[in-house]
Amino acid sequence: MTSLAIETNGLEKKYGRRRGLVDLNLQVPQGTVFGFIGPNGAGKSTTIRILLNLIQPTGGTATVLGRKLGDEKVAVRRQIGYLPGTLILEGRQKVKDLLAYLGNLRGGVDRRVMDDLCDRLELDVNASINKLSKGNKQKVGIVQAFMHQPELLILDEPTSGLDPLLQHTFLELVEEAHRDGRTVFMSSHVLSEVQQTAQVIGVIREGRMVKVQNAKEMHLESLRRVDIEFAESVPREMFVKIPGLKNLNVAGNHVNCDLVGSPDQLVKVAARFPMVSLLCEEPDLEETFYSYYEMAEKNAS
Ligand SMILES: Nc1ncnc2c1ncn2[C@@H]1O[C@H](COP(=O)(O)OP(=O)(O)O)[C@@H](O)[C@H]1O
Ligand SMILES: [Mg+2]
């Protein structure tokens, strides 16, 4: 049995009367890259802050690297690389001095690892912290999370503010961490950002996990946009009955729709007519993500 890097049971957080988390159950196996996805306000940062012992839950339990929340705080913290969602970096000190200071807090870091990270992210270590742009501050955040080669990385919206080239570098860092057997738990409100690297995707909505799925399966189950042109007009009735079709539009010899799941029935119906062209676009996980919400809403009502 694989052990769990993170486990929560019925985790709850109320901010006064406001909802933070409601009965959140989460299992992150060791060595996995877990994408924690949900829209703004869903409870991602709340979950992460609880796991880091920065705030206390109002209910439920959690373990991080085998320790209950609050147990051996300093030791656990050293095994974690944490990138906060809102990173506040101020002061006149140089980037390298801040990193050296943080490195000491973590019990010392390998200088070569740190330098290599700064190089790859193109971070100027001689710049003063208070002169850095938002994107450069985010780079400092990423370097300090990775530099002590922690067993567990907890990254709250890590790619926000990074330009696309550096997003790519960041994803490489995540892949390397995964290859080295580390666990990465990263949140995002943009599915496509984690879709490339995550093995497991958990969707949080309004303080609850609504779906946890293998990222590959999610890919298969997701929506495809289909566009077919026939040599002659086709009857709409033949297409409406096909399971898994949404937003069907039949106009003369043109059919377009969104398809969820197997294309089998659609292909069999379409094959009865002479076809000119068939276009099936890559599944848009962004939309799949929203179709889960619709399903969750239907189940709830
Ligand atoms: N310090 C706080 N005081 C009151 N409400 C809060 C506080 N922090 C978060 N919340 C509320 O908790 C919910 C979840 O927030 P958060 O965990 O920050 O979501 P996410 O990170 O997914 O965007 C939101 O409705 C938010 O308004
Ligand atoms: Mg957040």
Tab-separated table of C-alpha atoms and ligand atoms in Angstrom:
chain	number	residue	atom	x	y	z
A	1	MET	CA	0.000	0.000	0.000
A	2	THR	CA	1.317	3.449	-0.843
A	3	SER	CA	1.468	5.764	2.080
A	4	LEU	CA	-0.198	9.127	1.996
A	5	ALA	CA	1.718	12.395	2.022
A	6	ILE	CA	-1.449	14.292	2.873
A	7	GLU	CA	-4.716	13.048	4.295
A	8	THR	CA	-7.680	15.024	5.552
A	9	ASN	CA	-10.870	13.714	7.117
A	10	GLY	CA	-13.956	15.877	7.343
A	11	LEU	CA	-11.869	19.016	7.430
A	12	GLU	CA	-13.953	22.087	8.210
A	13	LYS	CA	-13.151	25.771	8.477
A	14	LYS	CA	-15.653	28.432	9.330
A	15	TYR	CA	-14.664	32.072	9.223
A	16	GLY	CA	-17.278	33.314	11.662
A	17	ARG	CA	-20.451	32.429	9.825
A	18	ARG	CA	-18.708	32.301	6.476
A	19	ARG	CA	-17.851	29.072	4.756
A	20	GLY	CA	-14.199	28.229	4.301
A	21	LEU	CA	-14.236	24.427	4.079
A	22	VAL	CA	-17.060	21.933	4.525
A	23	ASP	CA	-16.253	18.290	5.242
A	24	LEU	CA	-13.187	18.160	3.003
A	25	ASN	CA	-11.728	14.694	2.417
A	26	LEU	CA	-8.461	14.482	0.600
A	27	GLN	CA	-5.870	11.777	0.021
A	28	VAL	CA	-2.581	12.530	-1.667
A	29	PRO	CA	-0.384	9.433	-2.160
A	30	GLN	CA	3.335	9.874	-1.669
A	31	GLY	CA	5.199	10.540	-4.907
A	32	THR	CA	2.163	11.896	-6.730
A	33	VAL	CA	1.712	15.221	-8.472
A	34	PHE	CA	-1.754	16.253	-7.333
A	35	GLY	CA	-3.562	19.131	-9.043
A	36	PHE	CA	-5.950	20.849	-6.638
A	37	ILE	CA	-8.354	22.657	-8.905
A	38	GLY	CA	-11.220	25.003	-8.182
A	39	PRO	CA	-12.487	28.481	-8.879
A	40	ASN	CA	-11.611	31.483	-6.753
A	41	GLY	CA	-13.165	31.255	-3.315
A	42	ALA	CA	-13.527	27.444	-3.436
A	43	GLY	CA	-11.266	26.897	-0.413
A	44	LYS	CA	-7.885	25.989	-1.907
A	45	SER	CA	-5.808	28.463	0.079
A	46	THR	CA	-7.768	27.689	3.241
A	47	THR	CA	-6.954	23.980	2.853
A	48	ILE	CA	-3.301	24.725	2.203
A	49	ARG	CA	-2.962	27.113	5.156
A	50	ILE	CA	-4.443	24.475	7.435
A	51	LEU	CA	-1.984	21.856	6.143
A	52	LEU	CA	0.870	24.290	6.862
A	53	ASN	CA	-0.378	24.916	10.431
A	54	LEU	CA	-0.881	28.591	9.609
A	55	ILE	CA	-4.554	28.512	10.564
A	56	GLN	CA	-6.572	26.060	12.637
A	57	PRO	CA	-9.486	24.057	11.278
A	58	THR	CA	-12.823	24.340	13.107
A	59	GLY	CA	-13.449	20.629	12.559
A	60	GLY	CA	-12.001	17.414	11.182
A	61	THR	CA	-8.459	16.070	11.165
A	62	ALA	CA	-5.471	15.964	8.860
A	63	THR	CA	-2.040	14.376	8.661
A	64	VAL	CA	0.895	15.701	6.677
A	65	LEU	CA	3.873	13.378	6.103
A	66	GLY	CA	2.499	11.070	8.750
A	67	ARG	CA	2.135	13.704	11.480
A	68	LYS	CA	-1.100	15.106	12.831
A	69	LEU	CA	-1.597	18.844	12.412
A	70	GLY	CA	0.434	20.655	15.024
A	71	ASP	CA	2.765	17.728	15.824
A	72	GLU	CA	6.506	18.372	15.387
A	73	LYS	CA	5.777	21.578	13.493
A	74	VAL	CA	9.377	22.586	12.855
A	75	ALA	CA	10.480	19.158	11.648
A	76	VAL	CA	7.500	18.856	9.277
A	77	ARG	CA	7.967	22.378	7.977
A	78	ARG	CA	11.554	21.566	6.988
A	79	GLN	CA	10.325	18.681	4.862
A	80	ILE	CA	7.884	20.936	3.039
A	81	GLY	CA	8.466	23.497	0.312
A	82	TYR	CA	5.668	26.019	0.489
A	83	LEU	CA	4.707	28.693	-1.982
A	84	PRO	CA	1.940	30.890	-0.547
A	85	GLY	CA	-0.911	32.104	-2.744
A	86	THR	CA	-0.292	35.695	-1.780
A	87	LEU	CA	3.408	36.160	-1.438
A	88	ILE	CA	4.379	39.279	0.466
A	89	LEU	CA	8.031	40.150	-0.029
A	90	GLU	CA	9.350	43.500	1.122
A	91	GLY	CA	12.569	45.090	2.238
A	92	ARG	CA	15.757	46.474	0.786
A	93	GLN	CA	17.788	43.314	1.116
A	94	LYS	CA	19.078	41.502	-1.928
A	95	VAL	CA	17.422	38.396	-3.296
A	96	LYS	CA	20.487	36.272	-2.473
A	97	ASP	CA	20.500	37.453	1.150
A	98	LEU	CA	16.840	36.617	1.600
A	99	LEU	CA	17.368	33.183	0.044
A	100	ALA	CA	20.404	32.532	2.267
A	101	TYR	CA	18.354	33.529	5.314
A	102	LEU	CA	15.442	31.262	4.339
A	103	GLY	CA	17.910	28.474	3.531
A	104	ASN	CA	19.267	28.620	7.076
A	105	LEU	CA	15.745	28.398	8.473
A	106	ARG	CA	15.274	25.175	6.523
A	107	GLY	CA	18.424	23.737	8.034
A	108	GLY	CA	20.786	24.717	5.211
A	109	VAL	CA	20.564	24.272	1.457
A	110	ASP	CA	22.901	23.064	-1.252
A	111	ARG	CA	24.280	26.239	-2.834
A	112	ARG	CA	24.461	24.638	-6.282
A	113	VAL	CA	20.784	23.685	-6.183
A	114	MET	CA	19.855	27.237	-5.264
A	115	ASP	CA	22.047	28.836	-7.935
A	116	ASP	CA	20.749	26.447	-10.564
A	117	LEU	CA	17.136	27.331	-9.722
A	118	CYS	CA	17.869	31.064	-9.937
A	119	ASP	CA	19.601	30.577	-13.297
A	120	ARG	CA	16.813	28.546	-14.777
A	121	LEU	CA	14.157	31.002	-13.661
A	122	GLU	CA	16.347	33.906	-14.789
A	123	LEU	CA	16.200	35.519	-11.390
A	124	ASP	CA	18.674	38.324	-10.665
A	125	VAL	CA	19.990	37.480	-7.200
A	126	ASN	CA	21.626	40.894	-6.780
A	127	ALA	CA	18.369	42.826	-7.149
A	128	SER	CA	16.706	44.325	-4.071
A	129	ILE	CA	13.507	42.633	-3.023
A	130	ASN	CA	11.441	45.835	-3.036
A	131	LYS	CA	12.460	46.603	-6.633
A	132	LEU	CA	11.173	43.293	-7.991
A	133	SER	CA	8.154	43.032	-10.270
A	134	LYS	CA	5.292	40.716	-9.299
A	135	GLY	CA	6.614	38.047	-11.678
A	136	ASN	CA	10.113	38.239	-10.196
A	137	LYS	CA	8.743	37.991	-6.664
A	138	GLN	CA	6.908	34.869	-7.749
A	139	LYS	CA	10.253	33.453	-8.946
A	140	VAL	CA	11.775	34.090	-5.510
A	141	GLY	CA	8.785	32.247	-4.077
A	142	ILE	CA	9.386	29.270	-6.355
A	143	VAL	CA	13.129	29.139	-5.646
A	144	GLN	CA	12.617	29.180	-1.872
A	145	ALA	CA	9.996	26.419	-2.153
A	146	PHE	CA	12.249	24.095	-4.177
A	147	MET	CA	15.762	24.934	-2.958
A	148	HIS	CA	15.954	22.615	0.052
A	149	GLN	CA	14.700	19.714	-2.078
A	150	PRO	CA	11.765	19.004	0.214
A	151	GLU	CA	9.921	15.718	0.338
A	152	LEU	CA	6.612	17.524	-0.129
A	153	LEU	CA	5.920	20.638	-2.184
A	154	ILE	CA	2.744	22.569	-1.420
A	155	LEU	CA	2.286	25.261	-4.021
A	156	ASP	CA	-0.655	27.651	-3.991
A	157	GLU	CA	-1.348	28.940	-7.519
A	158	PRO	CA	2.348	28.666	-8.438
A	159	THR	CA	2.150	29.875	-12.011
A	160	SER	CA	0.218	33.066	-11.361
A	161	GLY	CA	2.191	36.025	-12.661
A	162	LEU	CA	4.766	33.921	-14.523
A	163	ASP	CA	5.239	34.478	-18.220
A	164	PRO	CA	4.614	31.433	-20.474
A	165	LEU	CA	8.284	30.600	-20.966
A	166	LEU	CA	8.878	30.492	-17.247
A	167	GLN	CA	5.674	28.543	-16.716
A	168	HIS	CA	7.327	25.924	-18.863
A	169	THR	CA	10.487	25.985	-16.716
A	170	PHE	CA	8.322	25.722	-13.638
A	171	LEU	CA	6.546	22.640	-15.003
A	172	GLU	CA	9.952	21.089	-15.673
A	173	LEU	CA	10.875	21.650	-12.033
A	174	VAL	CA	7.689	19.885	-10.991
A	175	GLU	CA	8.450	16.966	-13.302
A	176	GLU	CA	11.972	16.667	-11.935
A	177	ALA	CA	10.669	16.726	-8.364
A	178	HIS	CA	8.277	13.951	-9.324
A	179	ARG	CA	11.071	11.909	-10.908
A	180	ASP	CA	13.016	12.239	-7.668
A	181	GLY	CA	10.071	10.715	-5.827
A	182	ARG	CA	8.799	13.890	-4.175
A	183	THR	CA	5.134	14.695	-3.702
A	184	VAL	CA	3.734	17.853	-5.268
A	185	PHE	CA	0.401	19.299	-4.197
A	186	MET	CA	-0.421	22.336	-6.286
A	187	SER	CA	-3.507	24.442	-6.584
A	188	SER	CA	-4.819	26.385	-9.506
A	189	HIS	CA	-8.016	27.910	-10.784
A	190	VAL	CA	-6.827	27.144	-14.327
A	191	LEU	CA	-7.029	23.468	-15.137
A	192	SER	CA	-4.733	23.592	-18.162
A	193	GLU	CA	-1.894	24.772	-15.915
A	194	VAL	CA	-1.739	21.556	-13.936
A	195	GLN	CA	-3.129	19.195	-16.530
A	196	GLN	CA	0.287	18.559	-18.114
A	197	THR	CA	2.070	17.498	-14.961
A	198	ALA	CA	-0.549	16.185	-12.550
A	199	GLN	CA	-1.312	12.470	-12.289
A	200	VAL	CA	-4.341	13.051	-10.130
A	201	ILE	CA	-6.733	15.946	-10.284
A	202	GLY	CA	-9.025	16.883	-7.427
A	203	VAL	CA	-11.763	19.395	-8.004
A	204	ILE	CA	-12.872	21.529	-5.059
A	205	ARG	CA	-15.977	23.598	-5.088
A	206	GLU	CA	-17.588	25.578	-2.285
A	207	GLY	CA	-15.415	23.937	0.334
A	208	ARG	CA	-15.962	20.325	-0.775
A	209	MET	CA	-14.136	17.902	-3.056
A	210	VAL	CA	-16.539	17.254	-5.918
A	211	LYS	CA	-14.313	14.975	-7.956
A	212	VAL	CA	-10.978	13.211	-7.699
A	213	GLN	CA	-9.745	11.502	-10.787
A	214	ASN	CA	-6.744	10.144	-12.577
A	215	ALA	CA	-5.711	12.936	-14.946
A	216	LYS	CA	-5.641	10.592	-17.966
A	217	GLU	CA	-9.145	9.312	-17.296
A	218	MET	CA	-10.342	12.842	-16.905
A	219	HIS	CA	-8.864	13.560	-20.275
A	220	LEU	CA	-10.848	10.704	-21.858
A	221	GLU	CA	-14.093	11.585	-20.169
A	222	SER	CA	-13.857	15.160	-21.093
A	223	LEU	CA	-15.680	17.099	-23.702
A	224	ARG	CA	-14.797	17.045	-27.393
A	225	ARG	CA	-15.996	19.544	-29.940
A	226	VAL	CA	-17.115	17.744	-33.086
A	227	ASP	CA	-17.725	19.351	-36.433
A	228	ILE	CA	-18.933	17.288	-39.411
A	229	GLU	CA	-19.640	18.353	-42.947
A	230	PHE	CA	-21.738	16.025	-45.100
A	231	ALA	CA	-22.212	15.948	-48.870
A	232	GLU	CA	-25.954	16.468	-48.424
A	233	SER	CA	-28.305	17.683	-45.696
A	234	VAL	CA	-28.853	15.294	-42.824
A	235	PRO	CA	-31.940	14.790	-40.643
A	236	ARG	CA	-31.643	16.292	-37.157
A	237	GLU	CA	-33.816	13.500	-35.620
A	238	MET	CA	-31.077	10.965	-36.279
A	239	PHE	CA	-28.617	12.943	-34.182
A	240	VAL	CA	-30.718	14.113	-31.236
A	241	LYS	CA	-30.991	10.581	-29.854
A	242	ILE	CA	-27.239	10.011	-29.645
A	243	PRO	CA	-26.092	9.730	-26.025
A	244	GLY	CA	-23.437	12.129	-24.782
A	245	LEU	CA	-24.177	14.946	-27.228
A	246	LYS	CA	-24.584	18.497	-26.032
A	247	ASN	CA	-25.187	21.772	-27.830
A	248	LEU	CA	-26.198	19.952	-30.989
A	249	ASN	CA	-26.577	22.145	-34.023
A	250	VAL	CA	-27.741	20.684	-37.335
A	251	ALA	CA	-27.841	23.143	-40.202
A	252	GLY	CA	-28.263	21.626	-43.664
A	253	ASN	CA	-25.219	19.482	-44.348
A	254	HIS	CA	-23.387	20.726	-41.266
A	255	VAL	CA	-23.446	19.181	-37.797
A	256	ASN	CA	-21.591	20.441	-34.777
A	257	CYS	CA	-21.867	19.431	-31.162
A	258	ASP	CA	-20.016	18.735	-27.928
A	259	LEU	CA	-19.421	15.084	-27.201
A	260	VAL	CA	-18.837	13.585	-23.760
A	261	GLY	CA	-17.567	10.004	-23.541
A	262	SER	CA	-17.509	7.440	-26.327
A	263	PRO	CA	-17.825	8.635	-29.963
A	264	ASP	CA	-19.205	5.209	-30.981
A	265	GLN	CA	-22.875	6.115	-31.553
A	266	LEU	CA	-22.124	9.407	-33.218
A	267	VAL	CA	-19.703	7.780	-35.668
A	268	LYS	CA	-22.200	5.019	-36.510
A	269	VAL	CA	-25.006	7.468	-37.227
A	270	ALA	CA	-22.769	9.819	-39.198
A	271	ALA	CA	-21.401	6.928	-41.288
A	272	ARG	CA	-24.831	6.450	-42.870
A	273	PHE	CA	-24.343	9.660	-44.834
A	274	PRO	CA	-21.603	10.633	-47.267
A	275	MET	CA	-19.142	12.719	-45.288
A	276	VAL	CA	-16.945	15.544	-46.590
A	277	SER	CA	-14.973	16.355	-43.468
A	278	LEU	CA	-14.782	15.454	-39.814
A	279	LEU	CA	-13.149	17.557	-37.164
A	280	CYS	CA	-12.802	16.417	-33.571
A	281	GLU	CA	-11.051	18.914	-31.365
A	282	GLU	CA	-8.862	18.004	-28.420
A	283	PRO	CA	-10.891	17.693	-25.250
A	284	ASP	CA	-11.193	20.996	-23.507
A	285	LEU	CA	-10.621	20.194	-19.866
A	286	GLU	CA	-11.563	23.697	-18.918
A	287	GLU	CA	-15.098	22.959	-20.025
A	288	THR	CA	-15.060	19.483	-18.519
A	289	PHE	CA	-14.286	21.140	-15.260
A	290	TYR	CA	-17.469	23.163	-15.534
A	291	SER	CA	-19.497	20.148	-16.621
A	292	TYR	CA	-18.552	18.543	-13.269
A	293	TYR	CA	-20.088	21.509	-11.568
A	294	GLU	CA	-23.282	21.086	-13.497
A	295	MET	CA	-23.379	17.405	-12.530
A	296	ALA	CA	-22.674	18.196	-8.885
A	297	GLU	CA	-25.484	20.739	-8.961
A	298	LYS	CA	-27.912	18.250	-10.505
A	299	ASN	CA	-27.000	15.643	-7.902
A	300	ALA	CA	-27.471	18.142	-5.122
A	301	SER	CA	-30.887	19.337	-6.273
B	1	LIG	N1	-9.513	35.358	6.528
B	1	LIG	C1	-10.731	35.132	6.037
B	1	LIG	N2	-11.830	35.680	6.629
B	1	LIG	C2	-13.071	35.453	6.156
B	1	LIG	N3	-13.343	34.672	5.088
B	1	LIG	C3	-12.301	34.109	4.460
B	1	LIG	C4	-10.942	34.310	4.886
B	1	LIG	N4	-10.132	33.620	4.069
B	1	LIG	C5	-10.928	33.019	3.162
B	1	LIG	N5	-12.223	33.308	3.392
B	1	LIG	C6	-13.384	32.813	2.627
B	1	LIG	O1	-13.278	31.413	2.531
B	1	LIG	C7	-13.619	30.962	1.239
B	1	LIG	C8	-12.448	30.178	0.633
B	1	LIG	O2	-11.372	31.066	0.405
B	1	LIG	P1	-9.965	30.584	-0.147
B	1	LIG	O3	-9.542	29.391	0.615
B	1	LIG	O4	-9.064	31.759	-0.137
B	1	LIG	O5	-10.338	30.172	-1.640
B	1	LIG	P2	-9.387	29.906	-2.917
B	1	LIG	O6	-7.988	29.855	-2.447
B	1	LIG	O7	-9.888	28.629	-3.470
B	1	LIG	O8	-9.632	31.039	-3.852
B	1	LIG	C9	-13.997	32.205	0.448
B	1	LIG	O9	-15.388	32.341	0.467
B	1	LIG	C10	-13.336	33.313	1.203
B	1	LIG	O10	-14.050	34.513	1.065
B	2	MG	MG	-6.362	31.007	-3.069
